[in-house]
Amino acid sequence: KEYVSRHLVKVTLAPGDVLMQQNAEGHEMYFVARGSIEVVINNVRVNTIVAGEVVGEMAALGVDTRRSATCIALTICVLFQLSRDVLEQTLRLYPDQKSAFAWRCRSKNEDKLLARVNRADAFADVLGKGSLGFRAKSRISNKLESKLLLPGDVIVRAGQRG
């Protein structure tokens, strides 16, 4: 915790200030300490982030460096910014926190996993295999596993059974 607190950068926003823009590159995450932030995707308000919540963790992890939403301050906000480098180092120093952080990201990422199942369906169609049925899609989505990997983590070793 001390390592992280030394690397946090305080950010203050006024109402109407844009924290991040959809599709822009990003490598930081933010802890909201005070205020509320509107989350907008394709010009549609989809959520409100409030004190105690986090925003931008997917970009900080490198899952997708393009921001998935625009975030606009609704009130005066105080946030603390954490860079990808510091986050990765923190998860290396405190590996017991990695699984808790991965769980949070997995739950936020379920829609992206389901989109991949639909892409698999389109791929099967292109190969002339026909469209995947509901049962096949369900089996695929139940088998998909989200895993938090940091740069340098080994995914598979030569000769290892898979």
Coordinates of N, CA and C in Angstrom, one line a residue:
K1 N 0.8 -1.2 0.0 CA 0.0 0.0 0.0 C 0.9 1.2 0.0
E2 N 2.0 1.2 0.8 CA 2.8 2.4 0.8 C 3.5 2.6 -0.6
Y3 N 3.8 1.5 -1.3 CA 4.4 1.7 -2.6 C 3.5 2.4 -3.5
V4 N 2.2 2.0 -3.5 CA 1.2 2.6 -4.4 C 1.0 4.0 -4.0
S5 N 0.8 4.3 -2.7 CA 0.5 5.7 -2.3 C 1.6 6.7 -2.7
R6 N 2.8 6.2 -2.7 CA 3.9 7.1 -3.2 C 3.8 7.5 -4.6
H7 N 3.1 6.6 -5.4 CA 3.1 6.8 -6.9 C 1.8 7.4 -7.4
L8 N 0.8 7.6 -6.5 CA -0.5 8.1 -6.9 C -0.4 9.6 -7.2
V9 N -1.1 10.0 -8.3 CA -1.1 11.4 -8.7 C -2.5 12.0 -8.4
K10 N -2.6 13.0 -7.7 CA -3.9 13.6 -7.4 C -4.4 14.4 -8.6
V11 N -5.7 14.2 -9.0 CA -6.3 14.9 -10.1 C -7.6 15.5 -9.6
T12 N -7.8 16.8 -9.9 CA -9.0 17.4 -9.5 C -9.8 17.9 -10.8
L13 N -11.1 17.6 -10.8 CA -11.9 17.9 -11.9 C -13.0 18.8 -11.5
A14 N -13.4 19.8 -12.4 CA -14.6 20.6 -12.2 C -15.7 20.0 -12.9
P15 N -17.0 20.3 -12.6 CA -18.1 19.8 -13.3 C -18.0 20.1 -14.8
G16 N -18.2 19.0 -15.6 CA -18.0 19.2 -17.1 C -16.7 18.8 -17.6
D17 N -15.7 18.7 -16.8 CA -14.3 18.3 -17.2 C -14.4 16.9 -17.7
V18 N -13.6 16.6 -18.8 CA -13.6 15.3 -19.4 C -12.3 14.6 -18.8
L19 N -12.5 13.5 -18.1 CA -11.4 12.7 -17.6 C -10.8 11.9 -18.7
M20 N -11.6 11.2 -19.5 CA -11.1 10.4 -20.6 C -12.1 10.4 -21.7
Q21 N -11.6 10.3 -23.0 CA -12.5 10.3 -24.2 C -12.5 8.9 -24.8
Q22 N -13.7 8.5 -25.2 CA -13.9 7.2 -25.8 C -13.0 7.0 -27.0
N23 N -12.3 5.9 -27.1 CA -11.4 5.5 -28.2 C -10.0 6.2 -28.1
A24 N -9.8 7.1 -27.1 CA -8.5 7.7 -26.9 C -7.6 6.6 -26.3
E25 N -6.3 6.8 -26.5 CA -5.3 5.9 -25.8 C -5.2 6.2 -24.4
G26 N -5.0 5.2 -23.6 CA -4.9 5.4 -22.1 C -4.0 4.3 -21.5
H27 N -3.3 4.7 -20.4 CA -2.5 3.8 -19.7 C -2.6 3.9 -18.2
E28 N -3.6 4.7 -17.8 CA -3.7 4.9 -16.3 C -5.1 4.5 -15.9
M29 N -5.2 4.3 -14.6 CA -6.5 4.1 -14.0 C -6.7 5.1 -12.9
Y30 N -7.9 5.3 -12.4 CA -8.2 6.4 -11.5 C -9.1 5.8 -10.3
F31 N -8.7 6.2 -9.1 CA -9.5 5.9 -7.9 C -10.3 7.1 -7.6
V32 N -11.6 7.0 -7.5 CA -12.5 8.2 -7.3 C -12.6 8.4 -5.8
A33 N -12.0 9.5 -5.2 CA -12.0 9.8 -3.8 C -13.2 10.6 -3.4
R34 N -13.6 11.5 -4.4 CA -14.8 12.4 -4.1 C -15.4 12.8 -5.4
G35 N -16.8 12.9 -5.4 CA -17.5 13.3 -6.5 C -18.1 12.2 -7.3
S36 N -18.7 12.6 -8.5 CA -19.3 11.6 -9.3 C -19.0 11.9 -10.8
I37 N -18.9 10.8 -11.6 CA -18.5 10.9 -13.0 C -19.5 10.2 -13.8
E38 N -19.9 10.8 -14.9 CA -20.8 10.2 -15.8 C -20.0 9.4 -16.9
V39 N -20.5 8.2 -17.1 CA -19.8 7.3 -18.1 C -20.7 7.3 -19.4
V40 N -20.2 7.7 -20.5 CA -20.9 7.8 -21.8 C -20.2 6.9 -22.8
I41 N -21.1 6.1 -23.5 CA -20.6 5.2 -24.6 C -21.4 5.5 -25.8
N42 N -20.8 5.9 -26.9 CA -21.5 6.3 -28.1 C -22.6 7.3 -27.9
N43 N -22.3 8.3 -27.1 CA -23.2 9.4 -26.7 C -24.4 9.0 -25.9
V44 N -24.3 7.8 -25.3 CA -25.4 7.3 -24.4 C -24.9 7.2 -23.0
R45 N -25.5 7.8 -22.0 CA -25.1 7.7 -20.6 C -25.4 6.3 -20.1
V46 N -24.4 5.6 -19.7 CA -24.5 4.2 -19.3 C -24.3 3.9 -17.8
N47 N -23.6 4.9 -17.1 CA -23.3 4.6 -15.7 C -22.9 5.9 -15.0
T48 N -22.8 5.8 -13.7 CA -22.3 6.9 -12.9 C -21.3 6.3 -12.0
I49 N -20.1 6.8 -12.0 CA -19.0 6.3 -11.1 C -19.0 7.3 -9.9
V50 N -18.9 6.8 -8.7 CA -18.9 7.6 -7.5 C -17.7 7.3 -6.6
A51 N -17.6 8.1 -5.6 CA -16.4 7.9 -4.6 C -16.4 6.5 -4.2
G52 N -15.1 5.9 -4.2 CA -14.9 4.6 -3.8 C -14.8 3.6 -4.9
E53 N -15.1 4.1 -6.1 CA -15.0 3.2 -7.3 C -13.8 3.6 -8.1
V54 N -13.5 2.7 -9.1 CA -12.3 2.8 -10.0 C -12.8 2.9 -11.4
V55 N -12.0 3.6 -12.2 CA -12.3 3.7 -13.6 C -11.0 3.7 -14.4
G56 N -11.0 3.0 -15.5 CA -9.8 3.0 -16.4 C -8.9 1.8 -16.2
E57 N -9.3 0.9 -15.3 CA -8.4 -0.3 -15.0 C -8.1 -1.2 -16.2
M58 N -8.9 -1.2 -17.1 CA -8.7 -2.1 -18.3 C -7.5 -1.5 -19.1
A59 N -7.5 -0.2 -19.3 CA -6.3 0.4 -20.0 C -5.0 0.3 -19.2
A60 N -5.2 0.4 -17.9 CA -4.0 0.3 -17.0 C -3.4 -1.1 -17.1
L61 N -4.2 -2.1 -17.3 CA -3.7 -3.4 -17.4 C -3.3 -3.8 -18.8
G62 N -3.5 -2.9 -19.7 CA -3.2 -3.2 -21.1 C -4.1 -4.2 -21.8
V63 N -5.3 -4.4 -21.2 CA -6.3 -5.3 -21.8 C -6.8 -4.6 -23.1
D64 N -7.0 -3.4 -23.0 CA -7.4 -2.6 -24.2 C -7.0 -1.1 -23.9
T65 N -5.9 -0.7 -24.6 CA -5.5 0.7 -24.3 C -6.4 1.8 -24.9
R66 N -7.3 1.4 -25.7 CA -8.3 2.4 -26.1 C -9.4 2.5 -25.1
R67 N -9.7 3.7 -24.7 CA -10.8 3.9 -23.7 C -12.1 3.5 -24.3
S68 N -12.9 2.7 -23.5 CA -14.1 2.2 -23.9 C -15.3 3.2 -23.7
A69 N -15.0 4.2 -23.0 CA -16.1 5.2 -22.7 C -15.5 6.6 -22.5
T70 N -16.3 7.6 -22.6 CA -16.0 9.0 -22.2 C -16.5 9.1 -20.8
C71 N -15.6 9.7 -19.9 CA -16.0 10.0 -18.5 C -15.9 11.5 -18.3
I72 N -17.0 12.0 -17.8 CA -17.2 13.4 -17.6 C -17.6 13.7 -16.1
A73 N -16.9 14.6 -15.5 CA -17.2 15.0 -14.1 C -18.6 15.6 -14.0
L74 N -19.4 15.1 -13.1 CA -20.7 15.7 -12.8 C -20.7 16.7 -11.7
T75 N -19.7 16.5 -10.8 CA -19.5 17.4 -9.6 C -18.0 17.7 -9.5
I76 N -17.6 18.4 -8.5 CA -16.2 18.6 -8.3 C -15.7 17.2 -7.9
C77 N -14.6 16.7 -8.5 CA -14.1 15.4 -8.3 C -12.6 15.4 -7.8
V78 N -12.3 14.5 -6.9 CA -10.9 14.3 -6.6 C -10.6 12.9 -6.8
L79 N -9.6 12.6 -7.7 CA -9.3 11.3 -8.1 C -7.8 11.1 -7.8
F80 N -7.4 9.8 -7.8 CA -5.9 9.5 -7.7 C -5.6 8.6 -8.9
Q81 N -4.6 9.1 -9.7 CA -4.2 8.4 -10.9 C -3.1 7.4 -10.6
L82 N -3.2 6.2 -11.2 CA -2.1 5.2 -11.1 C -1.8 4.7 -12.5
S83 N -0.5 4.8 -12.8 CA 0.0 4.4 -14.1 C 0.1 2.9 -14.3
R84 N 0.1 2.4 -15.5 CA 0.2 1.0 -15.8 C 1.5 0.5 -15.2
D85 N 2.6 1.2 -15.3 CA 3.9 0.7 -14.8 C 3.8 0.4 -13.3
V86 N 3.3 1.4 -12.6 CA 3.2 1.2 -11.1 C 2.2 0.1 -10.8
L87 N 1.1 0.0 -11.5 CA 0.1 -1.1 -11.3 C 0.8 -2.5 -11.5
E88 N 1.5 -2.6 -12.6 CA 2.2 -3.9 -12.9 C 3.2 -4.2 -11.8
Q89 N 4.0 -3.3 -11.4 CA 5.0 -3.5 -10.3 C 4.3 -3.9 -9.0
T90 N 3.2 -3.2 -8.7 CA 2.5 -3.5 -7.5 C 2.0 -4.9 -7.5
L91 N 1.4 -5.4 -8.6 CA 0.9 -6.8 -8.7 C 2.0 -7.8 -8.6
R92 N 3.2 -7.4 -9.0 CA 4.4 -8.3 -8.9 C 4.8 -8.3 -7.4
L93 N 4.8 -7.2 -6.8 CA 5.3 -7.1 -5.4 C 4.3 -7.8 -4.4
Y94 N 3.0 -7.7 -4.8 CA 1.9 -8.2 -3.9 C 1.1 -9.2 -4.8
P95 N 1.6 -10.4 -5.1 CA 0.9 -11.3 -5.9 C -0.5 -11.8 -5.4
D96 N -0.6 -11.7 -4.1 CA -1.9 -12.1 -3.5 C -3.0 -11.2 -3.9
Q97 N -2.7 -10.0 -4.3 CA -3.7 -9.0 -4.8 C -4.1 -9.2 -6.2
K98 N -3.3 -10.0 -6.9 CA -3.5 -10.2 -8.4 C -4.9 -10.9 -8.6
S99 N -5.2 -11.9 -7.9 CA -6.5 -12.6 -8.1 C -7.7 -11.7 -7.8
A100 N -7.6 -10.9 -6.8 CA -8.8 -10.0 -6.5 C -8.9 -9.0 -7.6
F101 N -7.8 -8.5 -8.1 CA -7.9 -7.5 -9.2 C -8.4 -8.2 -10.4
A102 N -7.9 -9.4 -10.7 CA -8.4 -10.1 -11.9 C -9.9 -10.4 -11.9
W103 N -10.4 -10.7 -10.7 CA -11.8 -10.9 -10.5 C -12.6 -9.7 -10.9
R104 N -12.2 -8.5 -10.5 CA -12.9 -7.3 -10.8 C -12.9 -7.1 -12.3
C105 N -11.7 -7.3 -12.9 CA -11.6 -7.1 -14.4 C -12.4 -8.1 -15.1
R106 N -12.5 -9.3 -14.7 CA -13.2 -10.4 -15.3 C -14.7 -10.0 -15.3
S107 N -15.2 -9.6 -14.2 CA -16.7 -9.2 -14.2 C -17.0 -8.1 -15.1
K108 N -16.1 -7.1 -15.2 CA -16.3 -6.0 -16.1 C -16.1 -6.4 -17.6
N109 N -15.4 -7.5 -17.8 CA -15.1 -7.9 -19.1 C -16.0 -9.0 -19.7
E110 N -17.0 -9.4 -19.0 CA -17.9 -10.5 -19.5 C -18.5 -10.1 -20.8
D111 N -19.0 -8.9 -21.0 CA -19.6 -8.5 -22.3 C -18.6 -8.7 -23.4
K112 N -17.3 -8.4 -23.2 CA -16.3 -8.6 -24.3 C -16.1 -10.0 -24.6
L113 N -16.2 -10.9 -23.5 CA -16.0 -12.3 -23.8 C -17.2 -12.9 -24.6
L114 N -18.4 -12.4 -24.3 CA -19.6 -12.8 -25.1 C -19.5 -12.3 -26.5
A115 N -19.0 -11.2 -26.7 CA -18.8 -10.7 -28.1 C -17.8 -11.6 -28.8
R116 N -16.8 -12.1 -28.2 CA -15.9 -13.0 -28.8 C -16.6 -14.3 -29.2
V117 N -17.5 -14.8 -28.4 CA -18.3 -15.9 -28.8 C -19.1 -15.7 -30.1
N118 N -19.7 -14.5 -30.2 CA -20.4 -14.1 -31.4 C -19.5 -14.0 -32.6
R119 N -18.2 -13.6 -32.4 CA -17.3 -13.5 -33.5 C -16.9 -14.9 -33.9
A120 N -16.8 -15.9 -33.0 CA -16.6 -17.3 -33.3 C -17.7 -17.8 -34.2
D121 N -18.9 -17.4 -33.9 CA -20.1 -17.8 -34.6 C -19.9 -17.3 -36.1
A122 N -19.5 -16.1 -36.2 CA -19.4 -15.5 -37.6 C -18.2 -16.2 -38.3
F123 N -17.2 -16.6 -37.6 CA -16.0 -17.3 -38.2 C -16.5 -18.7 -38.7
A124 N -17.3 -19.4 -37.9 CA -17.8 -20.7 -38.3 C -18.6 -20.6 -39.5
D125 N -19.4 -19.5 -39.7 CA -20.2 -19.3 -40.8 C -19.3 -19.1 -42.1
V126 N -18.3 -18.3 -41.9 CA -17.4 -18.0 -43.1 C -16.7 -19.3 -43.5
L127 N -16.4 -20.2 -42.6 CA -15.7 -21.5 -43.0 C -16.7 -22.5 -43.6
G128 N -18.0 -22.1 -43.7 CA -19.0 -23.0 -44.2 C -19.5 -24.0 -43.2
K129 N -19.2 -23.8 -41.9 CA -19.7 -24.7 -40.9 C -21.1 -24.4 -40.4
G130 N -21.6 -23.3 -40.9 CA -22.9 -22.9 -40.5 C -22.8 -22.1 -39.2
S131 N -24.0 -21.6 -38.8 CA -24.0 -20.8 -37.6 C -24.0 -21.7 -36.3
L132 N -23.4 -21.2 -35.3 CA -23.4 -22.0 -34.0 C -24.7 -21.8 -33.3
G133 N -25.2 -22.9 -32.8 CA -26.5 -22.9 -32.1 C -26.4 -22.3 -30.7
F134 N -27.5 -22.1 -30.1 CA -27.5 -21.5 -28.7 C -26.7 -22.4 -27.8
R135 N -26.9 -23.7 -27.9 CA -26.2 -24.7 -27.0 C -24.7 -24.6 -27.2
A136 N -24.2 -24.5 -28.4 CA -22.8 -24.4 -28.7 C -22.2 -23.1 -28.1
K137 N -22.9 -22.0 -28.4 CA -22.5 -20.7 -27.8 C -22.4 -20.8 -26.3
S138 N -23.4 -21.4 -25.7 CA -23.4 -21.5 -24.2 C -22.2 -22.3 -23.7
R139 N -21.9 -23.4 -24.4 CA -20.7 -24.2 -24.0 C -19.4 -23.4 -24.1
I140 N -19.3 -22.7 -25.3 CA -18.1 -21.9 -25.5 C -18.0 -20.8 -24.4
S141 N -19.1 -20.1 -24.2 CA -19.0 -19.0 -23.2 C -18.7 -19.5 -21.8
N142 N -19.2 -20.7 -21.5 CA -18.9 -21.3 -20.1 C -17.5 -21.7 -20.0
K143 N -16.8 -22.0 -21.1 CA -15.4 -22.5 -21.1 C -14.4 -21.4 -21.2
L144 N -14.9 -20.2 -21.6 CA -14.0 -19.0 -21.7 C -13.5 -18.7 -20.3
E145 N -12.2 -18.4 -20.3 CA -11.6 -18.1 -19.0 C -10.8 -16.8 -19.1
S146 N -11.1 -15.8 -18.3 CA -10.3 -14.6 -18.3 C -9.2 -14.7 -17.3
K147 N -8.0 -14.4 -17.7 CA -6.8 -14.5 -16.8 C -6.0 -13.3 -16.9
L148 N -5.6 -12.8 -15.8 CA -4.8 -11.6 -15.7 C -3.3 -11.9 -15.9
L149 N -2.8 -11.4 -17.0 CA -1.4 -11.6 -17.3 C -0.6 -10.3 -17.4
L150 N 0.5 -10.3 -16.8 CA 1.3 -9.1 -16.9 C 2.5 -9.3 -17.9
P151 N 3.1 -8.2 -18.4 CA 4.2 -8.4 -19.3 C 5.3 -9.3 -18.7
G152 N 5.7 -10.3 -19.4 CA 6.7 -11.2 -18.9 C 6.1 -12.5 -18.3
D153 N 4.8 -12.5 -18.0 CA 4.2 -13.8 -17.5 C 4.2 -14.8 -18.6
V154 N 4.4 -16.1 -18.2 CA 4.5 -17.2 -19.2 C 3.0 -17.7 -19.4
I155 N 2.6 -17.8 -20.7 CA 1.3 -18.3 -21.0 C 1.4 -19.8 -21.2
V156 N 2.4 -20.3 -21.9 CA 2.5 -21.7 -22.2 C 4.0 -22.0 -22.4
R157 N 4.5 -23.1 -21.9 CA 5.9 -23.5 -22.1 C 5.9 -24.7 -23.1
A158 N 7.0 -24.7 -23.9 CA 7.2 -25.7 -24.9 C 7.2 -27.1 -24.2
G159 N 6.5 -28.0 -24.7 CA 6.5 -29.4 -24.1 C 5.5 -29.6 -23.0
Q160 N 4.8 -28.5 -22.6 CA 3.9 -28.5 -21.5 C 2.5 -29.0 -22.1
R161 N 1.9 -29.9 -21.4 CA 0.5 -30.3 -21.8 C -0.5 -29.2 -21.7
G162 N -1.4 -29.1 -22.7 CA -2.3 -28.0 -22.7 C -3.7 -28.6 -22.7

